[in-house]
Tab-separated table of C-alpha atoms (C1' of nucleotides) in Angstrom:
chain	number	residue	atom	x	y	z
A	261	MET	CA	-11.220	-1.097	16.243
A	262	PRO	CA	-8.723	-2.876	13.961
A	263	ARG	CA	-5.518	-2.087	13.159
A	264	LEU	CA	-5.577	-2.401	9.212
A	265	ALA	CA	-8.381	-1.509	7.391
A	266	ASP	CA	-9.781	-3.856	4.911
A	267	PRO	CA	-6.933	-3.870	2.239
A	268	ALA	CA	-9.231	-4.619	-0.606
A	269	LEU	CA	-11.806	-1.521	0.033
A	270	PRO	CA	-10.086	0.844	-1.913
A	271	GLU	CA	-10.123	-1.521	-5.190
A	272	ARG	CA	-13.726	-2.226	-4.249
A	273	ARG	CA	-14.715	1.682	-3.788
A	274	ARG	CA	-12.894	1.887	-6.777
A	275	ALA	CA	-14.723	-0.843	-8.699
A	276	GLN	CA	-18.079	0.000	-8.001
A	277	ILE	CA	-17.415	4.309	-8.660
A	278	LEU	CA	-16.403	2.754	-12.233
A	279	GLU	CA	-19.370	0.767	-12.475
A	280	ALA	CA	-22.023	3.453	-11.478
A	281	ALA	CA	-20.065	5.971	-13.891
A	282	ARG	CA	-19.680	3.702	-17.154
A	283	PHE	CA	-23.757	3.333	-16.387
A	284	CYS	CA	-24.259	7.208	-16.138
A	285	PHE	CA	-21.835	7.786	-19.177
A	286	ARG	CA	-23.646	5.518	-21.435
A	287	GLU	CA	-27.118	6.914	-20.606
A	288	ARG	CA	-26.263	10.497	-20.673
A	289	GLY	CA	-22.862	11.010	-21.456
A	290	PHE	CA	-20.048	12.341	-19.848
A	291	ARG	CA	-20.966	16.019	-19.836
A	292	GLN	CA	-23.988	15.801	-19.193
A	293	THR	CA	-23.642	13.171	-16.287
A	294	THR	CA	-23.494	15.089	-12.839
A	295	ILE	CA	-21.090	13.872	-10.226
A	296	GLU	CA	-24.662	14.000	-7.527
A	297	GLU	CA	-25.819	11.265	-10.584
A	298	ILE	CA	-22.641	8.601	-10.578
A	299	CYS	CA	-22.937	9.343	-6.258
A	300	ALA	CA	-26.281	8.117	-6.177
A	301	GLU	CA	-25.924	5.422	-8.438
A	302	ALA	CA	-23.059	4.209	-6.355
A	303	ARG	CA	-24.981	5.284	-3.063
A	304	ILE	CA	-21.771	6.987	-1.674
A	305	SER	CA	-21.251	10.901	-1.122
A	306	PRO	CA	-19.231	13.194	-2.898
A	307	GLY	CA	-16.474	13.476	-0.480
A	308	ALA	CA	-15.855	9.858	-0.822
A	309	LEU	CA	-15.924	9.539	-4.102
A	310	TYR	CA	-13.340	11.882	-4.066
A	311	ARG	CA	-11.163	9.764	-1.766
A	312	TYR	CA	-11.046	7.397	-4.708
A	313	PHE	CA	-10.406	9.477	-7.676
A	314	HIS	CA	-8.736	13.031	-7.983
A	315	SER	CA	-11.388	14.300	-10.604
A	316	LYS	CA	-14.462	13.693	-12.696
A	317	ALA	CA	-11.648	13.429	-15.906
A	318	ASP	CA	-9.868	11.001	-13.558
A	319	ILE	CA	-12.666	8.680	-13.805
A	320	VAL	CA	-13.201	8.855	-17.806
A	321	ALA	CA	-9.604	7.689	-18.088
A	322	ALA	CA	-10.036	4.559	-15.884
A	323	ILE	CA	-13.109	3.723	-17.797
A	324	ALA	CA	-10.674	4.494	-20.983
A	325	LEU	CA	-7.738	2.426	-19.642
A	326	ASP	CA	-10.142	-0.388	-19.018
A	327	ALA	CA	-12.093	-0.170	-22.354
A	328	ARG	CA	-8.741	-0.583	-24.200
A	329	ALA	CA	-7.777	-3.264	-22.240
A	330	GLU	CA	-10.802	-5.139	-23.070
A	331	ALA	CA	-9.737	-4.323	-26.925
A	332	GLU	CA	-7.137	-5.655	-26.696
A	333	VAL	CA	-7.564	-9.039	-25.425
A	334	ALA	CA	-8.508	-9.806	-29.235
A	335	ILE	CA	-4.515	-8.260	-30.097
A	336	GLU	CA	-2.907	-10.776	-27.444
A	337	GLN	CA	-4.452	-13.482	-29.643
A	338	LEU	CA	-2.621	-12.319	-32.803
A	339	ALA	CA	0.644	-14.212	-32.089
A	340	GLY	CA	-0.997	-16.962	-31.778
A	341	ALA	CA	-3.250	-16.819	-34.071
A	342	GLU	CA	-3.582	-19.156	-37.542
A	343	GLY	CA	-4.433	-16.828	-40.556
A	344	LEU	CA	-3.697	-13.017	-39.954
A	345	LEU	CA	-6.380	-11.561	-42.098
A	346	GLU	CA	-9.182	-13.535	-40.209
A	347	ALA	CA	-7.201	-12.596	-36.543
A	348	LEU	CA	-7.569	-9.203	-37.653
A	349	ALA	CA	-11.087	-9.125	-38.548
A	350	ASP	CA	-11.696	-10.539	-34.990
A	351	LEU	CA	-9.502	-7.562	-33.454
A	352	ALA	CA	-11.550	-4.725	-35.802
A	353	GLN	CA	-14.651	-6.824	-34.745
A	354	ALA	CA	-14.031	-6.786	-31.203
A	355	PHE	CA	-12.409	-2.767	-30.931
A	356	LEU	CA	-15.804	-1.912	-33.014
A	357	GLU	CA	-17.817	-3.500	-30.870
A	358	ALA	CA	-16.321	-2.722	-27.318
A	359	PHE	CA	-16.767	0.943	-28.333
A	360	ASP	CA	-20.350	0.439	-29.743
A	361	LYS	CA	-22.418	-0.775	-26.623
A	362	ASP	CA	-24.757	2.374	-27.125
A	363	GLY	CA	-23.921	5.388	-25.535
A	364	ASP	CA	-20.045	3.873	-25.387
A	365	ALA	CA	-19.250	5.398	-28.990
A	366	ALA	CA	-19.890	8.827	-27.687
A	367	LEU	CA	-17.468	7.344	-24.950
A	368	LEU	CA	-14.309	6.683	-27.025
A	369	SER	CA	-14.574	10.888	-28.614
A	370	ASP	CA	-14.955	11.700	-24.706
A	371	ILE	CA	-11.597	9.897	-24.388
A	372	TRP	CA	-10.197	11.077	-27.072
A	373	ALA	CA	-10.541	14.986	-25.882
A	374	GLU	CA	-9.615	14.378	-22.731
A	375	ALA	CA	-6.551	12.542	-23.801
A	376	ALA	CA	-5.943	16.018	-25.656
A	377	ARG	CA	-5.759	17.996	-22.556
A	378	ASP	CA	-4.777	15.638	-19.944
A	379	SER	CA	-0.496	14.459	-20.721
A	380	LEU	CA	-1.392	11.901	-18.092
A	381	LEU	CA	-4.074	9.900	-20.114
A	382	ALA	CA	-2.192	11.157	-23.632
A	383	LYS	CA	0.833	9.069	-22.152
A	384	ALA	CA	-1.195	5.988	-20.837
A	385	LEU	CA	-2.884	5.748	-24.315
A	386	ALA	CA	0.241	6.359	-26.248
A	387	GLU	CA	1.899	3.242	-23.840
A	388	ARG	CA	-0.969	1.139	-24.983
A	389	ASP	CA	-1.233	1.838	-28.478
A	390	ARG	CA	3.356	1.316	-28.734
A	391	VAL	CA	2.227	-1.746	-27.349
A	392	ALA	CA	-0.425	-3.088	-29.843
A	393	ARG	CA	1.559	-1.640	-32.658
A	394	GLY	CA	4.723	-3.808	-31.591
A	395	ARG	CA	2.322	-6.917	-31.510
A	396	LEU	CA	0.923	-6.213	-34.529
A	397	ALA	CA	3.805	-5.759	-36.508
A	398	SER	CA	5.363	-8.700	-34.416
A	399	ALA	CA	2.305	-11.027	-36.018
A	400	ILE	CA	3.006	-9.648	-39.491
A	401	ASP	CA	6.664	-10.305	-39.449
A	402	LYS	CA	5.572	-14.007	-38.470
A	403	ALA	CA	2.961	-14.069	-41.001
A	404	ARG	CA	5.390	-12.759	-43.623
A	405	ARG	CA	8.263	-15.208	-42.498
A	406	GLY	CA	5.733	-18.223	-43.048
A	407	GLY	CA	4.965	-17.353	-46.457
A	408	GLY	CA	1.186	-15.856	-45.725
A	409	VAL	CA	0.934	-12.450	-46.280
A	410	TYR	CA	3.633	-10.407	-48.670
A	411	PRO	CA	3.482	-7.243	-46.912
A	412	ALA	CA	2.972	-3.781	-48.667
A	413	MET	CA	5.322	-2.232	-46.921
A	414	GLU	CA	7.600	-2.482	-43.292
A	415	SER	CA	5.460	-4.285	-40.401
A	416	GLU	CA	5.650	-1.178	-38.045
A	417	GLU	CA	4.178	0.656	-40.725
A	418	ALA	CA	1.887	-1.652	-41.718
A	419	ALA	CA	0.697	-1.850	-38.280
A	420	GLU	CA	0.603	1.813	-37.573
A	421	THR	CA	-1.684	2.436	-40.825
A	422	LEU	CA	-4.440	-0.348	-39.996
A	423	LEU	CA	-4.575	0.565	-36.409
A	424	THR	CA	-5.151	4.554	-37.519
A	425	ALA	CA	-7.700	3.295	-39.597
A	426	LEU	CA	-9.313	1.195	-37.444
A	427	GLU	CA	-9.505	4.132	-35.029
A	428	GLY	CA	-10.780	6.268	-37.806
A	429	PHE	CA	-13.446	4.162	-38.400
A	430	ALA	CA	-14.558	3.058	-34.392
A	431	LEU	CA	-14.803	7.140	-34.658
A	432	ARG	CA	-16.561	7.153	-37.479
A	433	ARG	CA	-19.432	4.967	-36.474
A	434	ALA	CA	-19.153	7.162	-33.244
A	435	LEU	CA	-20.783	9.751	-35.144
A	436	TRP	CA	-22.754	8.507	-37.857
A	437	ARG	CA	-24.416	5.000	-36.189
A	438	ALA	CA	-24.635	4.367	-39.924
A	439	GLU	CA	-24.079	0.708	-40.973
A	440	PRO	CA	-23.501	-2.269	-39.401
A	441	ILE	CA	-20.573	-3.185	-37.487
A	442	ALA	CA	-19.930	-6.190	-39.839
A	443	THR	CA	-20.104	-3.447	-42.789
A	444	SER	CA	-17.378	-1.546	-41.007
A	445	VAL	CA	-15.347	-4.477	-40.501
A	446	ARG	CA	-15.368	-5.838	-43.972
A	447	LYS	CA	-14.324	-2.171	-45.550
A	448	PHE	CA	-11.151	-3.293	-42.902
A	449	ARG	CA	-11.170	-6.338	-44.405
A	450	THR	CA	-10.541	-5.502	-47.382
A	451	LEU	CA	-7.815	-2.885	-46.390
A	452	THR	CA	-5.941	-5.680	-44.802
A	453	LEU	CA	-6.532	-7.253	-48.135
A	454	HIS	CA	-3.942	-4.739	-49.973
A	455	LEU	CA	-1.786	-3.469	-47.802
A	456	LEU	CA	-0.920	-7.234	-46.563
A	457	LYS	CA	-1.308	-8.744	-50.147
A	458	PRO	CA	-1.877	-12.716	-48.975
A	459	LYS	CA	-0.897	-15.590	-50.666
A	460	ARG	CA	-3.966	-17.053	-52.937
B	154	MET	CA	-33.636	56.789	-36.141
B	155	PRO	CA	-32.630	54.048	-38.976
B	156	ARG	CA	-35.904	52.274	-40.321
B	157	LEU	CA	-33.065	49.594	-40.888
B	158	ALA	CA	-30.437	48.551	-38.890
B	159	ASP	CA	-27.111	47.318	-40.443
B	160	PRO	CA	-27.540	44.734	-42.181
B	161	ALA	CA	-24.068	43.601	-42.299
B	162	LEU	CA	-23.504	43.704	-38.311
B	163	PRO	CA	-24.547	39.904	-37.590
B	164	GLU	CA	-22.238	38.553	-39.601
B	165	ARG	CA	-19.671	41.188	-38.300
B	166	ARG	CA	-20.235	40.258	-34.934
B	167	ARG	CA	-19.973	36.662	-35.724
B	168	ALA	CA	-16.870	36.883	-37.041
B	169	GLN	CA	-15.557	39.110	-34.626
B	170	ILE	CA	-17.084	36.453	-31.270
B	171	LEU	CA	-15.347	33.487	-33.745
B	172	GLU	CA	-11.887	35.343	-34.046
B	173	ALA	CA	-11.626	36.181	-30.363
B	174	ALA	CA	-12.720	31.914	-29.352
B	175	ARG	CA	-10.716	31.019	-31.822
B	176	PHE	CA	-7.985	32.604	-30.494
B	177	CYS	CA	-9.075	31.105	-26.540
B	178	PHE	CA	-9.252	28.125	-27.688
B	179	ARG	CA	-5.485	27.819	-29.276
B	180	GLU	CA	-4.429	29.224	-25.720
B	181	ARG	CA	-6.146	27.099	-23.416
B	182	GLY	CA	-8.424	24.872	-25.127
B	183	PHE	CA	-12.216	24.364	-25.232
B	184	ARG	CA	-13.332	23.302	-22.048
B	185	GLN	CA	-10.605	25.790	-20.059
B	186	THR	CA	-12.176	28.586	-22.342
B	187	THR	CA	-14.646	30.729	-20.554
B	188	ILE	CA	-17.245	32.491	-22.156
B	189	GLU	CA	-16.357	35.987	-20.156
B	190	GLU	CA	-12.728	35.374	-21.618
B	191	ILE	CA	-13.943	34.967	-25.543
B	192	CYS	CA	-16.247	38.242	-24.138
B	193	ALA	CA	-13.247	40.162	-23.160
B	194	GLU	CA	-10.907	38.855	-26.492
B	195	ALA	CA	-14.149	40.204	-28.365
B	196	ARG	CA	-15.045	43.243	-26.286
B	197	ILE	CA	-18.424	42.378	-25.948
B	198	SER	CA	-20.627	41.218	-23.352
B	199	PRO	CA	-22.139	38.309	-22.718
B	200	GLY	CA	-25.534	38.967	-22.852
B	201	ALA	CA	-24.814	40.485	-26.505
B	202	LEU	CA	-22.397	37.012	-27.370
B	203	TYR	CA	-25.978	34.706	-27.071
B	204	ARG	CA	-27.777	36.922	-29.396
B	205	TYR	CA	-25.464	35.351	-31.823
B	206	PHE	CA	-24.674	32.160	-30.670
B	207	HIS	CA	-27.079	29.786	-28.878
B	208	SER	CA	-24.593	28.139	-26.777
B	209	LYS	CA	-20.907	27.683	-26.210
B	210	ALA	CA	-21.244	24.655	-28.096
B	211	ASP	CA	-22.655	25.967	-30.937
B	212	ILE	CA	-19.512	28.579	-31.200
B	213	VAL	CA	-16.728	25.197	-31.693
B	214	ALA	CA	-19.331	23.833	-34.027
B	215	ALA	CA	-18.887	27.131	-36.576
B	216	ILE	CA	-15.320	27.118	-35.778
B	217	ALA	CA	-15.613	22.761	-36.760
B	218	LEU	CA	-17.280	23.597	-39.808
B	219	ASP	CA	-15.359	26.514	-40.766
B	220	ALA	CA	-12.062	24.596	-40.312
B	221	ARG	CA	-13.412	22.258	-42.495
B	222	ALA	CA	-14.375	24.088	-45.491
B	223	GLU	CA	-10.426	25.245	-45.188
B	224	ALA	CA	-9.069	21.977	-45.226
B	225	GLU	CA	-11.829	20.888	-48.417
B	226	VAL	CA	-10.325	23.809	-50.084
B	227	ALA	CA	-8.094	21.294	-51.298
B	228	ILE	CA	-10.722	18.418	-52.200
B	229	GLU	CA	-12.105	21.238	-54.934
B	230	GLN	CA	-8.806	21.313	-56.243
B	231	LEU	CA	-8.540	17.063	-56.878
B	232	ALA	CA	-10.839	17.401	-59.531
B	233	GLY	CA	-8.615	19.807	-61.883
B	234	ALA	CA	-5.371	18.043	-60.808
B	235	GLU	CA	-2.909	16.268	-62.848
B	236	GLY	CA	-1.588	13.610	-60.566
B	237	LEU	CA	-4.188	12.069	-58.717
B	238	LEU	CA	-1.064	11.374	-55.592
B	239	GLU	CA	0.434	14.238	-55.931
B	240	ALA	CA	-2.961	16.074	-55.253
B	241	LEU	CA	-4.137	13.586	-52.483
B	242	ALA	CA	-0.427	14.083	-50.711
B	243	ASP	CA	-1.491	18.103	-51.072
B	244	LEU	CA	-4.827	17.172	-49.481
B	245	ALA	CA	-3.347	15.022	-46.344
B	246	GLN	CA	-0.811	18.202	-46.231
B	247	ALA	CA	-3.286	20.608	-46.146
B	248	PHE	CA	-5.832	18.949	-43.827
B	249	LEU	CA	-3.324	17.912	-41.266
B	250	GLU	CA	-2.013	21.714	-41.236
B	251	ALA	CA	-5.438	22.756	-40.702
B	252	PHE	CA	-5.773	21.125	-37.438
B	253	ASP	CA	-1.856	21.903	-36.363
B	254	LYS	CA	-1.461	25.571	-35.490
B	255	ASP	CA	-1.185	25.056	-32.054
B	256	GLY	CA	-3.832	23.825	-29.610
B	257	ASP	CA	-6.271	23.451	-32.730
B	258	ALA	CA	-4.776	19.602	-32.289
B	259	ALA	CA	-7.136	19.468	-29.112
B	260	LEU	CA	-9.677	21.520	-31.277
B	261	LEU	CA	-10.162	18.171	-33.497
B	262	SER	CA	-11.354	16.035	-30.878
B	263	ASP	CA	-13.097	18.498	-28.881
B	264	ILE	CA	-14.983	18.878	-31.842
B	265	TRP	CA	-15.466	15.232	-32.673
B	266	ALA	CA	-16.838	15.200	-28.600
B	267	GLU	CA	-19.219	17.932	-29.539
B	268	ALA	CA	-20.503	16.539	-32.933
B	269	ALA	CA	-20.833	12.873	-30.702
B	270	ARG	CA	-23.632	14.576	-28.465
B	271	ASP	CA	-24.581	17.287	-30.919
B	272	SER	CA	-26.953	15.803	-33.614
B	273	LEU	CA	-27.297	18.618	-35.860
B	274	LEU	CA	-23.635	19.263	-36.131
B	275	ALA	CA	-22.925	15.271	-36.378
B	276	LYS	CA	-25.476	16.093	-39.296
B	277	ALA	CA	-23.278	19.020	-40.889
B	278	LEU	CA	-20.275	17.254	-40.548
B	279	ALA	CA	-21.847	14.084	-42.337
B	280	GLU	CA	-22.906	16.071	-44.918
B	281	ARG	CA	-19.050	17.929	-45.167
B	282	ASP	CA	-17.804	14.301	-45.501
B	283	ARG	CA	-20.631	12.863	-48.350
B	284	VAL	CA	-19.663	15.601	-50.207
B	285	ALA	CA	-15.699	15.448	-49.851
B	286	ARG	CA	-15.961	11.456	-50.735
B	287	GLY	CA	-18.166	11.951	-53.499
B	288	ARG	CA	-15.471	13.952	-54.710
B	289	LEU	CA	-12.636	12.197	-54.068
B	290	ALA	CA	-14.593	8.981	-55.139
B	291	SER	CA	-15.064	11.163	-59.143
B	292	ALA	CA	-10.988	11.960	-58.836
B	293	ILE	CA	-10.551	8.648	-58.271
B	294	ASP	CA	-12.539	7.525	-61.265
B	295	LYS	CA	-11.776	10.024	-63.735
B	296	ALA	CA	-7.845	8.740	-62.782
B	297	ARG	CA	-8.941	5.617	-63.600
B	298	ARG	CA	-10.234	6.227	-66.422
B	299	GLY	CA	-7.481	7.534	-67.647
B	300	GLY	CA	-5.329	5.080	-67.125
B	301	GLY	CA	-3.727	6.459	-64.362
B	302	VAL	CA	-4.684	4.200	-61.518
B	303	TYR	CA	-5.665	0.668	-61.084
B	304	PRO	CA	-7.550	0.973	-57.842
B	305	ALA	CA	-8.182	-1.934	-55.978
B	306	MET	CA	-10.909	-1.393	-54.786
B	307	GLU	CA	-14.798	0.505	-55.984
B	308	SER	CA	-14.062	4.129	-55.831
B	309	GLU	CA	-16.392	5.203	-53.082
B	310	GLU	CA	-15.011	2.637	-50.994
B	311	ALA	CA	-11.253	3.759	-51.996
B	312	ALA	CA	-12.166	7.481	-50.872
B	313	GLU	CA	-14.199	6.554	-47.960
B	314	THR	CA	-11.040	4.249	-46.242
B	315	LEU	CA	-8.561	6.898	-47.474
B	316	LEU	CA	-10.473	9.627	-45.841
B	317	THR	CA	-10.881	7.750	-42.975
B	318	ALA	CA	-7.268	6.710	-42.375
B	319	LEU	CA	-6.338	10.326	-43.014
B	320	GLU	CA	-8.726	11.083	-40.364
B	321	GLY	CA	-7.174	8.855	-38.020
B	322	PHE	CA	-3.772	9.804	-38.693
B	323	ALA	CA	-5.155	13.930	-37.596
B	324	LEU	CA	-6.440	12.760	-34.183
B	325	ARG	CA	-2.920	10.811	-33.674
B	326	ARG	CA	-1.583	13.890	-34.371
B	327	ALA	CA	-3.845	15.642	-31.751
B	328	LEU	CA	-2.708	13.392	-28.915
B	329	TRP	CA	1.290	12.498	-29.661
B	330	ARG	CA	2.816	15.353	-31.414
B	331	ALA	CA	5.192	12.716	-31.972
B	332	GLU	CA	6.469	12.903	-35.964
B	333	PRO	CA	6.384	15.852	-38.370
B	334	ILE	CA	4.019	16.713	-40.515
B	335	ALA	CA	5.633	15.899	-43.302
B	336	THR	CA	6.480	12.262	-41.765
B	337	SER	CA	2.604	11.553	-41.260
B	338	VAL	CA	1.474	12.549	-45.162
B	339	ARG	CA	4.436	9.906	-46.448
B	340	LYS	CA	2.663	7.627	-44.484
B	341	PHE	CA	-0.657	8.490	-45.982
B	342	ARG	CA	1.095	8.475	-49.351
B	343	THR	CA	1.952	4.968	-48.736
B	344	LEU	CA	-1.121	3.878	-48.207
B	345	THR	CA	-2.466	6.052	-51.296
B	346	LEU	CA	-0.348	3.869	-53.319
B	347	HIS	CA	-1.186	0.544	-52.314
B	348	LEU	CA	-4.906	1.614	-52.681
B	349	LEU	CA	-4.608	3.081	-55.759
B	350	LYS	CA	-2.324	1.028	-57.201
B	351	PRO	CA	-1.025	3.390	-59.721
B	352	LYS	CA	0.874	2.400	-63.230
B	353	ARG	CA	4.482	2.763	-63.322
C	1356	DA	C1'	-9.691	5.016	8.992
C	1357	DC	C1'	-13.572	6.492	6.464
C	1358	DC	C1'	-17.623	8.696	5.852
C	1359	DT	C1'	-21.473	12.799	5.254
C	1360	DG	C1'	-23.397	16.457	3.103
C	1361	DA	C1'	-23.738	21.352	3.693
C	1362	DA	C1'	-21.026	25.214	1.918
C	1363	DC	C1'	-17.789	27.029	-1.993
C	1364	DA	C1'	-16.050	28.242	-6.184
C	1365	DC	C1'	-17.376	28.949	-10.840
C	1366	DC	C1'	-19.120	29.641	-14.865
C	1367	DG	C1'	-22.631	29.074	-18.707
C	1368	DT	C1'	-27.215	31.413	-19.782
C	1369	DT	C1'	-30.958	34.759	-18.889
C	1370	DC	C1'	-33.209	38.946	-18.315
C	1371	DA	C1'	-34.118	43.719	-16.737
C	1372	DA	C1'	-33.165	47.443	-17.584
C	1373	DG	C1'	-29.870	51.443	-20.534
C	1374	DT	C1'	-29.391	53.709	-25.200
D	1258	DA	C1'	-32.284	47.125	-32.413
D	1259	DC	C1'	-28.978	46.403	-29.612
D	1260	DC	C1'	-26.621	45.829	-26.088
D	1261	DT	C1'	-24.619	46.154	-20.785
D	1262	DG	C1'	-23.646	43.570	-16.771
D	1263	DA	C1'	-26.004	41.565	-12.389
D	1264	DA	C1'	-28.134	37.829	-11.001
D	1265	DC	C1'	-29.187	33.221	-11.672
D	1266	DA	C1'	-28.816	27.985	-11.835
D	1267	DC	C1'	-25.735	24.034	-11.777
D	1268	DC	C1'	-22.172	21.336	-11.018
D	1269	DG	C1'	-17.324	20.025	-9.612
D	1270	DT	C1'	-14.532	19.996	-5.375
D	1271	DT	C1'	-13.853	20.932	-0.316
D	1272	DC	C1'	-13.788	20.299	4.209
D	1273	DA	C1'	-15.356	20.752	9.256
D	1274	DA	C1'	-17.764	17.194	11.711
D	1275	DG	C1'	-19.322	12.947	12.781
D	1276	DT	C1'	-18.327	7.400	13.258
DNA sequence: ACCTGAACACCGTTCAAGT
DNA sequence: ACCTGAACACCGTTCAAGT
């Protein structure tokens, strides 16, 4: 009998459950997926699942934060990027793709709806957003100092407006998978052009 | 025994149920509101409620379309408006207010999440959006012909981008009731200024 | 320490019975 | 024709019992 349990077990179990949940959510959506299904997929019992997550909502919250983190990798890269406009188009592409692996589109709105009721998740998302906005604002400032762009407004506000619009595009795609990602990216790009006014 | 039942009854019942549901949703949100609570508020039995709505989701859908209709009154007025920029700011104000009567903010994201799974609602919202976009595009065209604005892009695309951003602002407000509506309106207004480039 | 799975509580929906 | 409300089905969560 070991004095300490495997310290990596909890993290492994969480990952195992999250992977199963993501699979099910993509398949059938958040609401139509039952805990029992997640348990079957993760080969674990309901009792065990609840050792690692407080609730079903807690599971979406974890997935939400993961998905954001993935999309935000592109934001990290804004700082070092050569062309701000190019980097922004890449960011849009990454963000739209992160929530477009079929089924995931709806997940984005589930997350939003969940956050509107779960203030912990809302706070976590707000913090992520604050960071992303700050990074984008810095990148804009840097490009402005370098003479690459002549933004139409304060960098902070430009950053916020751009991220707001990007989120808007992503949510529209979640509802109406009408146009290819590239088209949404192009529209976003046109917006950045007119807000950031690059030197020609 | 009447040969015809009161033909206005169905519509009255629906209105009665919707009013009760709106009240409950504002109070506790869509998910936490039970059919039983709506029934109590509407002074009707569950069985009766299901004569008028197919499901709980059907009730949110109806509320969603109502709320949109309300916000879209402002879009109707774009056509006749003198100053396009002013009219757009009014539109933003109306839209943000329509989803800001406390509790309703979360409703906006509930609607979105519901629509992502309910293709009938999604189609209905898409149709509304198509109309709104068309009206806004016409208004932009008219202002352009009148020499009032020099839009940075095709009118259809400008309209779409503006509505997308507006929706984005509304959804952010749903999560983080951080800033006064007037501030969001001002940011939207700044965006319109830079996309529509009014003559000075 | 970790897990199982039956049991519980809750709630959306239906339906037999009433008027 | 319209309604009632008890019953049903389903599912998130808990907990006594196992290893």
